[in-house]
XYZ file of C-alpha atoms in Angstrom:
594
model
C 10.949 -55.909 46.247
C 11.462 -59.493 48.542
C 13.635 -59.990 49.446
C 16.528 -63.262 48.785
C 17.041 -67.171 49.595
C 14.070 -68.523 51.095
C 11.140 -68.022 49.080
C 11.586 -64.442 47.455
C 14.006 -61.449 47.551
C 13.163 -57.922 47.503
C 13.883 -55.240 45.107
C 14.454 -51.956 45.502
C 12.899 -50.282 42.575
C 9.759 -53.001 42.408
C 6.912 -53.750 40.494
C 3.820 -51.559 40.672
C 0.251 -53.629 40.147
C -2.815 -51.565 39.258
C -5.153 -54.073 39.440
C -8.096 -55.600 41.300
C -6.700 -58.884 42.954
C -3.658 -56.758 44.084
C -3.654 -53.329 43.966
C -0.770 -51.081 45.216
C -1.182 -47.506 45.671
C 1.164 -44.500 46.164
C 0.503 -41.282 45.607
C 0.897 -37.584 47.584
C -2.448 -38.122 48.824
C -2.009 -41.085 50.898
C -3.055 -41.265 54.235
C -1.313 -39.521 57.348
C -3.814 -41.212 59.550
C -0.901 -43.542 61.863
C -4.081 -46.077 62.709
C -4.726 -46.846 59.169
C -4.058 -50.552 58.774
C -3.051 -51.091 62.221
C -4.294 -51.915 65.561
C -3.281 -49.843 68.882
C -1.388 -52.178 71.168
C -1.971 -51.013 74.522
C 0.085 -53.395 76.899
C 3.201 -55.620 76.510
C 2.325 -59.046 77.107
C 4.437 -61.577 78.946
C 4.204 -64.405 76.754
C 6.905 -64.749 73.964
C 6.053 -64.990 70.369
C 7.851 -66.928 67.988
C 7.786 -66.814 64.051
C 9.992 -67.641 61.162
C 10.324 -66.129 57.599
C 13.185 -68.612 56.551
C 16.062 -71.168 57.374
C 18.646 -68.498 56.390
C 21.394 -66.926 59.325
C 20.531 -63.340 59.817
C 23.372 -61.116 58.483
C 23.089 -58.226 60.798
C 22.553 -54.790 61.544
C 23.162 -53.170 58.360
C 20.380 -54.135 55.765
C 20.339 -51.643 53.754
C 23.664 -53.169 51.906
C 23.289 -54.907 48.592
C 24.104 -58.090 50.044
C 21.864 -57.927 52.815
C 18.800 -56.503 51.752
C 16.520 -59.230 52.191
C 13.317 -60.316 53.279
C 14.463 -62.484 56.622
C 17.406 -59.858 57.590
C 14.405 -57.097 57.684
C 12.144 -59.143 59.179
C 14.198 -58.615 62.241
C 15.770 -54.836 61.328
C 11.864 -53.504 60.280
C 11.070 -53.960 64.279
C 13.963 -52.067 65.215
C 14.085 -49.175 62.209
C 10.711 -47.560 61.502
C 10.542 -44.911 58.647
C 7.861 -42.565 57.858
C 5.415 -44.724 56.598
C 4.671 -48.436 55.384
C 1.979 -49.936 52.892
C -1.141 -51.451 54.786
C -2.636 -54.842 53.676
C -4.075 -53.820 50.698
C -0.675 -52.294 49.251
C -1.816 -48.612 49.904
C 0.928 -46.453 51.821
C 0.162 -44.626 54.855
C 2.479 -41.948 55.908
C 2.716 -40.424 59.914
C 4.323 -42.494 62.249
C 6.215 -42.387 65.743
C 9.529 -41.410 63.925
C 8.008 -38.384 62.074
C 6.161 -37.507 58.864
C 6.630 -35.447 55.488
C 4.740 -32.779 53.339
C 5.037 -31.576 49.600
C 5.680 -27.844 49.988
C 6.601 -27.265 45.937
C 5.882 -29.593 42.774
C 8.074 -27.587 40.647
C 10.708 -28.214 41.567
C 9.469 -31.389 43.323
C 10.469 -30.023 47.171
C 9.355 -32.737 50.298
C 9.489 -31.193 54.055
C 10.417 -33.900 56.446
C 9.842 -33.542 60.018
C 11.228 -35.703 62.604
C 9.482 -36.246 66.101
C 11.128 -34.344 68.825
C 10.691 -37.668 70.841
C 12.613 -39.698 68.453
C 16.032 -41.095 69.754
C 18.392 -43.920 69.135
C 18.783 -46.523 72.143
C 21.016 -44.766 74.327
C 19.186 -41.467 73.843
C 21.082 -39.617 71.128
C 18.616 -37.835 69.305
C 17.628 -38.829 65.866
C 18.084 -35.526 63.766
C 18.920 -34.589 60.065
C 22.616 -35.568 60.145
C 21.310 -38.964 60.256
C 19.467 -38.546 56.776
C 22.257 -36.579 55.527
C 24.526 -39.827 56.213
C 22.235 -42.127 54.257
C 22.314 -39.770 51.217
C 26.094 -39.770 51.256
C 25.832 -43.426 51.310
C 24.119 -43.678 48.223
C 27.273 -42.558 46.573
C 26.391 -39.001 45.240
C 28.447 -37.241 42.424
C 31.305 -35.929 44.565
C 32.033 -39.580 46.125
C 31.990 -41.337 42.593
C 34.474 -38.093 41.470
C 36.733 -39.245 44.281
C 36.309 -42.321 43.043
C 37.724 -42.012 39.547
C 40.516 -39.394 40.621
C 42.069 -41.965 43.143
C 41.947 -44.534 40.046
C 39.742 -46.738 41.632
C 37.690 -49.160 39.601
C 34.790 -49.378 41.544
C 31.683 -47.719 40.828
C 30.340 -46.921 44.174
C 32.469 -46.586 47.789
C 29.238 -47.456 50.193
C 27.879 -50.809 49.278
C 24.167 -49.347 49.520
C 21.829 -51.588 48.025
C 20.379 -48.391 45.927
C 22.186 -47.425 42.770
C 22.467 -43.242 42.557
C 19.825 -42.877 40.442
C 17.450 -43.339 43.086
C 18.084 -40.581 45.810
C 22.053 -39.068 45.202
C 21.418 -38.272 41.747
C 17.798 -36.962 41.927
C 18.480 -34.889 44.810
C 22.189 -33.538 44.132
C 21.933 -30.945 47.182
C 20.931 -33.823 49.487
C 18.991 -32.811 52.924
C 18.986 -29.423 53.602
C 19.444 -28.369 57.377
C 21.783 -27.624 59.973
C 23.240 -30.214 62.805
C 20.575 -30.581 65.314
C 17.791 -29.782 63.210
C 14.572 -32.123 63.839
C 13.575 -30.844 60.272
C 15.150 -30.688 56.669
C 13.981 -30.519 52.881
C 14.971 -32.373 49.720
C 14.809 -30.548 46.438
C 14.594 -33.199 43.118
C 15.956 -32.224 39.993
C 13.549 -33.690 38.277
C 9.715 -35.396 38.788
C 10.356 -38.656 40.742
C 7.438 -41.049 40.841
C 8.289 -42.818 44.148
C 9.560 -39.555 45.993
C 7.243 -40.782 48.971
C 9.602 -44.226 49.170
C 13.010 -42.332 48.378
C 13.588 -41.173 52.334
C 12.945 -44.215 55.028
C 14.507 -44.739 58.606
C 18.472 -44.408 58.642
C 21.455 -45.471 60.217
C 22.578 -43.817 62.783
C 25.434 -41.220 61.994
C 27.069 -41.172 65.563
C 27.797 -44.484 65.844
C 30.565 -43.995 62.574
C 31.423 -40.846 63.719
C 32.251 -42.569 67.125
C 34.541 -45.243 65.160
C 36.317 -42.128 63.381
C 36.931 -40.458 66.697
C 34.567 -37.543 65.160
C 31.403 -36.212 66.762
C 27.798 -36.511 64.962
C 28.409 -32.701 63.970
C 31.959 -32.697 62.738
C 31.009 -36.054 60.281
C 27.994 -34.059 58.872
C 30.599 -31.171 58.293
C 32.941 -33.231 56.584
C 30.246 -34.703 54.363
C 29.181 -31.257 53.605
C 32.723 -30.182 53.032
C 32.637 -33.246 50.722
C 35.961 -34.524 52.265
C 36.451 -37.857 50.359
C 39.076 -38.905 53.056
C 36.900 -38.798 55.648
C 34.266 -40.378 53.233
C 36.556 -43.175 52.606
C 36.980 -44.077 56.198
C 32.899 -44.024 57.018
C 32.471 -46.072 54.330
C 34.526 -48.564 55.293
C 33.026 -48.677 58.393
C 29.084 -48.379 57.175
C 30.158 -51.576 54.871
C 31.448 -53.539 57.954
C 28.256 -52.947 59.811
C 27.389 -56.219 60.160
C 27.707 -59.149 62.927
C 29.663 -62.469 63.216
C 26.521 -65.547 63.225
C 25.574 -65.623 66.963
C 27.180 -62.353 68.404
C 24.797 -59.702 69.613
C 26.021 -56.451 68.782
C 25.748 -54.099 71.641
C 23.442 -51.333 71.478
C 25.981 -48.564 71.398
C 27.334 -50.520 67.994
C 23.576 -51.633 66.632
C 21.247 -49.079 68.282
C 17.246 -49.603 67.802
C 15.000 -46.758 67.444
C 11.676 -48.675 67.381
C 9.817 -50.957 69.662
C 12.287 -53.552 69.752
C 16.094 -54.449 69.914
C 18.273 -57.080 69.824
C 18.673 -58.995 72.973
C 21.869 -59.416 74.416
C 22.810 -63.205 73.913
C 19.382 -63.973 72.313
C 21.102 -65.044 68.517
C 21.943 -68.444 68.130
C 23.229 -68.907 65.266
C 21.721 -71.220 62.978
C 18.542 -71.484 64.900
C 16.800 -68.092 66.103
C 17.430 -64.610 66.976
C 15.306 -62.781 69.666
C 14.054 -59.521 70.241
C 12.616 -57.450 73.498
C 11.409 -54.121 74.217
C 13.406 -51.136 73.119
C 13.839 -49.395 76.785
C 13.974 -46.057 74.977
C 11.410 -46.423 72.792
C 8.833 -43.369 72.284
C 5.795 -44.868 70.605
C 3.269 -47.680 71.401
C 4.375 -50.428 73.571
C 5.892 -53.572 71.919
C 3.307 -56.515 71.557
C 5.524 -58.859 73.630
C 8.492 -59.178 75.996
C 10.158 -61.642 73.643
C 9.642 -62.026 70.084
C 11.548 -64.599 68.451
C 12.245 -65.062 64.861
C 13.710 -68.549 64.057
C 15.422 -70.127 61.127
C 13.296 -72.995 59.977
C 13.414 -74.222 56.702
C 10.200 -74.092 54.273
C 9.611 -78.090 54.559
C 9.581 -77.787 58.670
C 7.489 -74.990 58.980
C 3.874 -76.813 59.647
C 5.096 -79.308 62.022
C 6.595 -76.408 63.960
C 3.434 -75.081 64.020
C 1.937 -77.607 64.949
C 4.228 -78.146 67.977
C 3.945 -74.473 69.002
C 7.683 -74.211 68.156
C 6.783 -71.317 66.449
C 3.602 -69.272 66.508
C 3.328 -67.748 62.989
C 4.335 -68.910 59.837
C 3.900 -68.176 55.826
C 4.843 -71.213 54.213
C 4.691 -71.991 50.453
C 1.162 -72.035 49.294
C 0.310 -75.635 48.109
C -3.104 -77.591 48.278
C -1.374 -80.328 50.937
C 0.216 -77.482 53.107
C -3.536 -75.839 52.916
C -5.096 -79.365 53.932
C -2.590 -80.241 56.513
C -3.223 -76.387 58.193
C -6.857 -76.981 58.129
C -6.891 -80.276 59.886
C -4.734 -78.782 63.154
C -6.413 -77.871 66.295
C -5.570 -74.433 67.749
C -4.314 -73.117 64.283
C -6.211 -69.972 62.271
C -5.189 -70.009 58.568
C -5.394 -67.307 56.121
C -5.192 -67.247 52.317
C -5.110 -64.342 49.909
C -3.093 -62.760 46.813
C 0.672 -61.714 46.593
C 2.434 -59.894 44.419
C 5.468 -62.277 44.607
C 6.240 -63.990 41.141
C 8.133 -66.632 40.393
C 11.065 -66.538 37.445
C 14.233 -68.254 36.057
C 16.767 -65.473 35.211
C 19.696 -66.291 33.064
C 23.544 -65.311 33.760
C 25.191 -63.678 30.849
C 28.515 -63.093 32.120
C 31.298 -65.063 34.166
C 31.544 -68.678 33.593
C 28.069 -69.329 32.612
C 26.944 -71.036 29.709
C 24.856 -68.545 28.561
C 27.433 -65.852 28.270
C 27.927 -64.530 24.630
C 31.219 -65.986 24.285
C 29.682 -69.363 24.963
C 26.120 -70.269 23.955
C 24.769 -66.583 24.037
C 21.602 -65.792 23.036
C 20.884 -68.931 20.851
C 21.545 -71.313 23.944
C 19.174 -69.267 25.978
C 16.403 -69.385 23.362
C 17.016 -73.063 23.413
C 16.599 -73.453 26.969
C 13.247 -71.089 26.807
C 11.812 -73.523 24.304
C 11.979 -76.619 26.388
C 10.848 -74.949 29.789
C 7.233 -76.389 30.149
C 5.902 -73.147 31.947
C 1.937 -74.623 31.550
C 2.894 -77.385 32.674
C 4.700 -76.186 36.006
C 1.543 -73.884 36.378
C -0.942 -76.951 35.689
C 0.790 -79.399 38.269
C 2.158 -76.996 40.999
C -0.376 -74.047 40.979
C -3.580 -74.222 39.862
C -4.230 -77.123 42.490
C -4.184 -74.270 44.920
C -5.577 -71.431 42.615
C -7.415 -72.224 39.713
C -7.099 -69.238 38.221
C -3.495 -68.971 37.930
C -1.776 -68.504 34.817
C 1.377 -68.580 33.144
C 3.239 -64.999 33.410
C 4.395 -62.858 30.304
C 5.215 -59.977 31.645
C 7.638 -58.794 34.760
C 6.512 -55.503 35.657
C 2.791 -56.116 35.425
C 0.565 -58.685 36.853
C -2.317 -61.129 35.164
C -4.778 -59.066 37.155
C -3.395 -55.535 36.017
C -5.569 -53.459 33.881
C -2.573 -52.681 31.792
C -1.324 -56.428 31.626
C -3.196 -57.729 28.519
C -1.491 -54.443 26.542
C 2.247 -54.808 28.041
C 1.764 -58.167 27.169
C 0.471 -57.740 23.349
C 3.186 -54.788 22.711
C 6.259 -57.030 24.071
C 5.715 -60.568 23.827
C 4.644 -62.813 20.509
C 4.130 -66.229 22.777
C 6.711 -68.008 21.288
C 7.694 -69.639 24.457
C 4.174 -70.081 25.566
C 4.207 -74.091 24.621
C 7.255 -76.275 24.572
C 8.855 -76.570 21.262
C 11.591 -79.234 21.350
C 12.413 -79.010 17.545
C 12.910 -75.307 17.861
C 15.111 -75.855 21.334
C 17.287 -78.388 19.147
C 17.866 -75.944 16.303
C 18.808 -73.250 18.801
C 21.218 -75.537 20.553
C 22.750 -76.647 17.187
C 23.136 -72.538 16.321
C 24.337 -72.459 19.532
C 27.682 -74.323 19.164
C 27.457 -75.794 22.324
C 27.363 -79.937 22.125
C 25.312 -81.608 24.697
C 25.004 -78.273 26.887
C 24.507 -78.987 30.579
C 22.762 -76.089 31.960
C 23.019 -75.581 35.858
C 19.750 -74.245 37.835
C 20.348 -72.801 41.309
C 18.015 -71.656 43.930
C 17.646 -71.298 47.950
C 17.150 -75.125 48.781
C 15.660 -77.022 50.420
C 12.584 -76.114 48.715
C 10.196 -78.988 47.535
C 8.458 -76.491 44.799
C 11.640 -75.150 43.631
C 12.716 -78.969 43.398
C 9.811 -80.008 41.844
C 9.853 -77.302 39.078
C 13.349 -78.110 38.224
C 12.481 -81.817 37.756
C 9.724 -80.810 35.475
C 12.325 -78.651 33.198
C 14.944 -81.575 33.413
C 12.670 -84.210 31.816
C 11.253 -81.572 29.348
C 14.509 -80.147 28.073
C 16.418 -83.643 28.091
C 13.995 -84.273 24.943
C 16.144 -81.417 23.604
C 19.646 -82.813 24.282
C 20.018 -80.241 27.258
C 21.149 -81.653 30.420
C 19.696 -79.731 33.581
C 21.876 -79.813 36.709
C 19.614 -79.033 40.003
C 22.209 -76.904 42.320
C 19.797 -76.109 44.681
C 21.494 -75.472 47.827
C 21.027 -73.528 51.398
C 24.070 -71.950 50.180
C 22.960 -70.692 46.676
C 21.972 -67.474 47.662
C 23.663 -66.924 50.928
C 26.534 -64.255 51.188
C 29.479 -65.520 49.150
C 27.482 -68.322 47.842
C 26.992 -69.165 43.701
C 24.470 -65.881 43.300
C 26.861 -63.245 44.446
C 29.790 -65.068 42.503
C 27.819 -65.284 39.468
C 28.690 -69.123 39.426
C 25.583 -70.423 38.144
C 23.580 -70.556 34.427
C 20.039 -69.950 35.989
C 18.750 -68.559 39.051
C 15.436 -69.932 40.292
C 13.865 -67.466 42.567
C 11.097 -64.998 43.279
C 10.776 -61.199 43.243
C 8.628 -59.527 45.776
C 6.459 -56.160 45.080
C 7.344 -53.186 47.077
C 4.953 -50.534 45.361
C 7.360 -48.403 43.403
C 6.812 -47.304 40.065
C 10.205 -47.430 38.974
C 9.859 -51.090 39.010
C 12.994 -52.575 37.804
C 15.746 -50.041 37.370
C 18.097 -51.610 39.904
C 17.868 -54.820 38.694
C 17.348 -54.252 34.446
C 19.460 -51.491 34.243
C 23.133 -52.430 33.458
C 24.249 -50.131 36.532
C 22.071 -51.863 38.912
C 22.834 -52.985 42.177
C 20.827 -56.050 42.007
C 21.686 -56.594 38.407
C 23.735 -59.930 38.883
C 23.212 -61.225 35.812
C 25.709 -58.951 34.028
C 22.997 -57.308 31.698
C 23.129 -54.403 29.925
C 21.096 -52.999 27.137
C 21.263 -48.909 26.357
C 17.529 -48.975 25.380
C 16.441 -50.508 28.416
C 18.675 -47.834 30.533
C 17.073 -44.884 28.567
C 13.547 -45.946 29.165
C 14.062 -46.572 33.180
C 15.292 -43.068 33.470
C 12.310 -42.066 31.226
C 10.012 -43.312 33.794
C 12.188 -42.323 36.790
C 12.036 -38.554 35.737
C 8.014 -38.718 35.136
C 4.750 -38.172 36.700
C 2.829 -39.167 34.084
C 1.396 -42.749 33.870
C 1.411 -42.694 30.244
C 5.095 -42.418 30.047
C 5.472 -45.215 32.618
C 3.358 -47.679 30.367
C 4.698 -46.535 27.229
C 8.208 -47.032 28.327
C 7.469 -50.402 30.106
C 6.301 -51.644 27.081
C 9.635 -51.100 25.392
C 11.498 -52.454 28.394
C 9.550 -55.902 28.551
C 10.200 -56.278 24.852
C 13.798 -55.752 25.114
C 13.864 -58.234 28.436
C 11.872 -60.716 25.901
C 14.118 -60.350 23.132
C 17.289 -60.431 24.777
C 15.961 -63.727 26.877
C 17.030 -61.513 30.477
C 14.868 -64.306 32.201
C 11.727 -66.229 31.816
C 8.685 -65.196 34.222
C 6.809 -68.190 35.576
C 3.698 -67.647 37.885
C 2.350 -65.223 40.516
C 2.463 -66.891 44.370
C -0.617 -67.771 45.892
C -0.296 -66.884 49.907
C -0.839 -68.609 52.730
C -0.581 -67.398 56.502
C -1.214 -69.677 59.764
C -0.658 -68.695 63.472
C -1.921 -70.203 66.558
C -5.359 -69.623 67.900
C -5.248 -66.399 70.535
C -2.668 -64.784 68.765
C -3.707 -61.103 68.311
C -3.265 -58.804 65.345
C -1.794 -61.265 62.624
C -2.907 -60.180 59.034
C -2.074 -61.220 55.905
C -0.944 -58.636 53.456
C -0.148 -58.346 49.757
C 3.331 -57.095 49.917
C 6.874 -57.871 50.317
C 7.427 -57.828 53.937
C 4.620 -60.672 54.139
C 3.139 -61.466 57.191
C 5.847 -59.770 59.744
C 4.584 -56.482 58.510
C 3.577 -55.429 61.739
C 5.339 -58.158 63.874
C 5.805 -55.564 66.494
C 1.792 -55.461 67.177
C 1.342 -58.856 67.763
C 0.286 -59.818 71.394
C -1.513 -62.359 73.015
């Protein structure tokens, strides 16, 4: 669920793919074999390793905020913040890590017991205990937090700027984690079936750091939360929301401790260029792969040259035939191709100053735009040269390789936008009441494939009297840029699948934290609730058919295609593996070694 800017955004609730080419498996029977999909590292190499995800700046330590939960940030923090499990390269969920493990102890009510390793500590030596997991639950704005906001007269729906809405965890587990201060075990009890329960509780931020900022002990903060002390919660939220860093300023381990194999290296962050990680001296698990793991900021256009020059050792560039040809011509480079669960789309803003807002061109203009977008031409010219089997996507929660894809499309979409229809586009422009409309398409640039897509759309829509303005830039998806400010008409980017069943609630629901388009549909909200509270695949399928139809009827956005994938790395580097899931090639970067 990537995720934002460079090539794709993460989404907290992401797509589920149940197909041959890209299968994601999530079940209570998942493997607890910690070796599954991972290779043991026995010794730390003293030769540095560098890689790149995108040209975007690291936003700092707290990547659980709506504005910071992204692919490039978590490429760094995932090395510092392990959870209880991971998706392997085939998209199969594995659980049981150095942090700990869990087990289902009751199905009705659904109750899960989590056990934290006795050795688990934050950098600096503070034990990881249940208080930290309790703060994670509070940070997702349970009912008492929202009641406090209402009583205080606040217009805000949340106190903590957590990327997950309350439905994910806070509402689903109304009592929070059950434990006492200092416990290495806790249980959570759901108030309804939850199809994604294995992914709800992950690695968490250290509550003792927030407690220190409030001149409290970890235990005192825990008790204040249990007592539903809203004043303390407000102070804690201010600290939690501000848990970021100025670009280039490495926070101290007291402020941003690791609990994984790597930590931020003092002096190792040069704004606009790189962030350097080094082994965490208090890590209790398998050793880090190298003494220095450097994450560099490099644009997609410069990645191949950087690899060829050995300025970086691992890249995952946009997959094009030209890219593949160049990589295969390089000496000392290993290349791998495969499927991904990343899909491209055009999302139309229905709020703010957008020309698509209901008091502007509204649905009629969105329809005009959809009729002139040359989706088949985009796929034929830009994607099929690399993947001859590529096709236009007509769903958001299912891939063309999924066994239910055709059934979902048949139930939700009548094919009206499969081919360009300029006459229909002109009719809809006239119906919208907007003369000579100009539509702004933004994306995180530079990105040649997206520039090419916009060019094809410009040429096609011009025939319908629609001017397409390319407003792609390096700042478009950045914090404070057009995307977060709602100052755009169309956003061109990709969502990246994470394996969760409750696949788009955080994006498509009216109160979703990643709903950036001012979209609201009561039917969509109701159907997501049905999915969210069922363990029955037939319920999921039935509701998602309805959701897909509503999204098409409202023209929330236009799906385009699934991304092919390429990774390349310096010959001699070990344990680099391609994966279908949203983390991309960096999924096991802590294990890369020479």
